[in-house]
Each structure stands twice: as structure tokens, then as C-alpha cells.
Amino acid sequence: MTFQPHGKHLVAGEWVAGDATFQTDPASGPSHTVYSGAPELINRACEAAEEAFWTYGYASRAKRAAFLRAIADEIEARGEEITDIGSRESGLPAARLEGERGRTTGQLRMFADHIEAGDYLDRRHDVALPDRAPLPRPDLKMVQRPIGPVAVFGASNFPLAFSTAGGDTAAALAAGCPVVVKGHPAHPGTAEIVAEAIAAAIASQGVHPGTFSMVHDGGNETGAALVLHPLITAVGFTGSLRGGRALFDLCAQRPDPIPFFGELGSVNPMFVLPHAVAARGDALGAGWAGSLSMGAGQFCTNPGVAVVIDGPEADVFVSAASAGLETVGAQTMLTEGIARAYRTGRDRVQASAGVREVLTSTCDLRNATPYLFETTGQAWLADHTLGEEVFGPLGIVVRVQDAAEMEAIARSLVGQLTCTLHMDGDDTPLARRLMPVLERKAGRVLANGFPTGVEVCDSMVHGGPYPASTNFGATSVGSLSIRRFLRPVCYQNMPDDLLPEDLLSADQG
């Protein structure tokens, strides 16, 4: 079955066209016409979201959980069509999209279970002490409450799991916040069919239609209008540092600044410690090559840098990585723009002083092929641009003189999504020196693994200090991500009849 997109916006339950249009640029098959958004559409969507908040934001957790599960069911009912249009638009293989669809529905159901359990509410109660001297204490209760309409930007590299019904949308809806999605222009057809699934769930569950809207746009005007709209209370974004920083600045410049939860990118450095590289340098190099080239390197957790102490063991590691990458053929990138940016990043690294080519290749058009470079610790420390993300299958080996220089490299890092230690037992003393540094630099620290692949669970942190993300206290993956769209409210001496139901009973659903 082939899904034929109509290119319209979903605004408060209605499919709406417009005047301006843009054409899609699919990896395969014919392009289609999509209507461009406009500020007036954003205003309609945001006003509908605000109206919906007065019912949806105060609905029971059981009702919101049923809605999330209904969205998951509707997405699964369209599974083959979603895979087909997603593959045509993005060039991602069917197996990857099927796995991503499972992650998307899994996130929705995880949040349904999470809000039913109620732990996220962080309920607290300090009973009144009327006889306390010298001053009495009032009765104080606290609970987390939804903040209002949320804007979500679809991501280019995850058409499902970080887009229309992805993690940001699932977390916001779970919290009780209506969502307005700005679809990504790289895969508007995929966004459209997922929006249809959400609309079907809204109808079946009797949810206010303003609870979810989605607007397309091929440029920047609609996105800017969305983050500047006075009814939007927070923004979720996954994308480039440049685009995310522009939106972050807009959020900060509003008359009423709002939080911008942006996941912007990272080089995800690996520190390959001496005993580990001596014992299994070839296996580590081969494993790095597989992780680095997975999905054409288009993962935000792609490990683009490996730091290793120079010597024969480092030679083995680099040779194994090069041999592994050499077998990787050209892969289709998500968009031509991403492919151009990859080549620009390659050229920047290639031209940097002190950088040597280990493996070079030729890529053009929308294709990516692997590249491997190496440099010294001294050259790395002298050129901060080597620490900037190159989105694609490009790796840099940093050969350091000793453990002290390895620690200096760690201290020089900007914020990262992940940092990895490859170590054996005898590497523990050096690992202990590095750990305080790495946990300050990254949201997730790994031992003896590769960071590609982010588990959706309670303990996951997908975020980190800037520029990995714009809010180091938040995560965009896992159940903790719901906290971005909540705020604590304290109730003092409040009669039970006026309290939220979630405060009246610890097991209230």
C-alpha cells in the first residue's frame, strides 16, 4: 500500500491548505507538493492549544495514558505505509524505520505507564505545625503541574522517534501539555501520516482537537513565529547547533522568555586506555568503524573522536579502524543539505594544521563515504575547530603523548552527549582520574561500549552541557524527559476541594 500525501497542515482537527507551497526532495520516487505554513496558521494552532489546555491539562492521568496508547495503536495500524513513505523521503532502509517505529510506539506506551504510576509528580507534604515556636508552620503540599502549550520541531535524522509523535511530543502530552509540531521539510509525508494517526486517536478518545496540531514549512518563518507566539510555554528541538542556537536566542529575547530544550550535537569522544588498547586494539578499532559508519554516521551520538596514547598499540587500533571503514560503501544521506555539510566538515578537518589522512574516499551528491584522520594532542589543543561535530561517518584519532595529555584533552572538551572509556582492570587508576572530568562534560558516560543507540528507559540521560544541549539539567530521552514540561506548584493551607486530584490520593489514576 502506498501513502499519497496531500501536503496539508493539521490545525485543531482540520486539514488546511494555504497559498505558498514547496516541493519535497525525496531520496527516491517522485516529489510532492507541500503547503507552506504562515504566522496566521501558527496563531490558530496556538490558540486552539491554549483552549485545549483547560481540559486536557486537567484530565486524569488515566485518560492521558489511554490517549498515548491509542496514538501508538494508530501508528502501528499504518505501519507499512509509514515505512514506505519514510524510506522514500529519507533514504533510510525499511529495517531501520521499522525499528524506529517500534521505538516511537514504545516511548508512547512507556509514558502511559509512567504517568499512571505517578512517581513523576514528586508529591510532597509538610503537615501544619500550629503549635511550633516561635512561629507556626502552615500546611504545605507540592506537586508537579503541566506548563501549557509546547512547540516541538521535527528532527531530520529521526523521522519518527524524534519528530511528529516522537519523544518530545510524547513527553509533553504525557505531562498534560498540548503540542504544536513544526514538521521537518525533509520528510513532510511521514509527518503527515503520523499526524493522521494522532488525529484518529484524538477522535477515538474524545480529546480536544486543539491538543495536537502540525504545520509544515520549507523555510524559517513558521518556526520563528512558533517560538515567539505568546501562548507557547516551552520548545523541544533536535537539530543543528546553528539552527538550534538561533531558536534559543529567539526564546530568550521574547518579552516572556521561555525554556528552549535543544539537543544540538556532539563529537562523543572515546578515551581508549593503554591496557585496553594493548589487549584488544584490533577489536576496538573494528568496533569503532562499525559504530562510526552506522546509518551513514547520522546519529547525534556518533563517536567521532578517539583519544589514544601514541605507540605501536595505537597503530594496531588505527589500522583496524581504517580496515573496517574501508569496506563501507557509499550511503545515502538524509538530505542533500546534510551531504553538503558533511563534505564541508571533511574539508575543514582536512585543511587543519597537524592533521594527517589515514583513509580518504570520494563522495558527492547525496552520498557519504567514510573518512579517517589522525592528529596529535598538541595540534588538537591548539585548534578548537577539530572538536566541532561533522555529521557523518568521519573519525579523528588524537594521538597523545601520555596520560597527562589525555587528561588535558578531556579537560579541553566542550559539552558532550556522551563520553566513553575503553578500559581493562589495570586501567582503573587512569580511569579514576578521567571520570570527574568526563561526568562534568557529558550527560552519559560509558565503559567498554559504543554510544550509538540510546535506550529509552527511566535511567537514560540524552543531553549534556552546551553545546550538546541548551539545558544541562534535562534529557530528551527516557521518562525523566517529562520534567521539561512540568513545574512545581506549592499549595498552602488549601482546602481539599480545591487541590488537584493528583494530590488527594497517592494512587489516584
PDB file of C-alpha atoms in Angstrom, residues 150-156 158 162-164 168-169 179-184 187 219-220 222-228 232 234-239 243 247 250-251 260:
ATOM      1  CA  VAL A 150       4.543  23.225  23.866  1.00  0.00           C
ATOM      2  CA  ALA A 151       6.225  23.649  20.470  1.00  0.00           C
ATOM      3  CA  VAL A 152       8.102  20.671  19.012  1.00  0.00           C
ATOM      4  CA  PHE A 153      10.422  20.731  15.988  1.00  0.00           C
ATOM      5  CA  GLY A 154      10.740  17.555  13.945  1.00  0.00           C
ATOM      6  CA  ALA A 155      14.289  16.206  13.534  1.00  0.00           C
ATOM      7  CA  SER A 156      15.902  15.428  10.198  1.00  0.00           C
ATOM      8  CA  PHE A 158      14.790  10.521  13.068  1.00  0.00           C
ATOM      9  CA  PHE A 162      12.297  12.484  17.320  1.00  0.00           C
ATOM     10  CA  SER A 163       9.601  14.011  15.167  1.00  0.00           C
ATOM     11  CA  THR A 164       5.809  14.276  14.954  1.00  0.00           C
ATOM     12  CA  ASP A 168       9.284  15.439  22.847  1.00  0.00           C
ATOM     13  CA  THR A 169       5.652  15.131  21.774  1.00  0.00           C
ATOM     14  CA  VAL A 179       1.595  20.240  21.309  1.00  0.00           C
ATOM     15  CA  VAL A 180       2.120  22.214  18.122  1.00  0.00           C
ATOM     16  CA  VAL A 181       4.618  20.453  15.836  1.00  0.00           C
ATOM     17  CA  LYS A 182       6.657  22.183  13.163  1.00  0.00           C
ATOM     18  CA  GLY A 183       7.312  19.313  10.735  1.00  0.00           C
ATOM     19  CA  HIS A 184      10.736  18.867   9.193  1.00  0.00           C
ATOM     20  CA  HIS A 187      10.047  14.206   5.468  1.00  0.00           C
ATOM     21  CA  GLY A 219      11.826  27.827   5.399  1.00  0.00           C
ATOM     22  CA  ASN A 220      12.312  29.503   8.768  1.00  0.00           C
ATOM     23  CA  THR A 222       6.926  29.410  10.596  1.00  0.00           C
ATOM     24  CA  GLY A 223       9.432  28.135  13.138  1.00  0.00           C
ATOM     25  CA  ALA A 224      10.250  31.654  14.280  1.00  0.00           C
ATOM     26  CA  ALA A 225       6.559  32.530  14.589  1.00  0.00           C
ATOM     27  CA  LEU A 226       6.004  29.396  16.664  1.00  0.00           C
ATOM     28  CA  VAL A 227       8.700  30.039  19.268  1.00  0.00           C
ATOM     29  CA  LEU A 228       7.694  33.702  19.510  1.00  0.00           C
ATOM     30  CA  ILE A 232       3.832  28.749  23.734  1.00  0.00           C
ATOM     31  CA  ALA A 234       8.448  25.741  26.037  1.00  0.00           C
ATOM     32  CA  VAL A 235      10.178  24.389  22.936  1.00  0.00           C
ATOM     33  CA  GLY A 236      11.611  20.949  22.182  1.00  0.00           C
ATOM     34  CA  PHE A 237      14.185  20.746  19.386  1.00  0.00           C
ATOM     35  CA  THR A 238      16.654  18.236  17.931  1.00  0.00           C
ATOM     36  CA  GLY A 239      18.900  19.508  15.176  1.00  0.00           C
ATOM     37  CA  GLY A 243      19.569  26.327  13.837  1.00  0.00           C
ATOM     38  CA  LEU A 247      15.771  29.469  18.042  1.00  0.00           C
ATOM     39  CA  LEU A 250      14.552  33.918  19.944  1.00  0.00           C
ATOM     40  CA  CYS A 251      13.150  32.210  23.050  1.00  0.00           C
ATOM     41  CA  PHE A 260      14.328  26.027  24.889  1.00  0.00           C
TER      42      PHE A 260
END
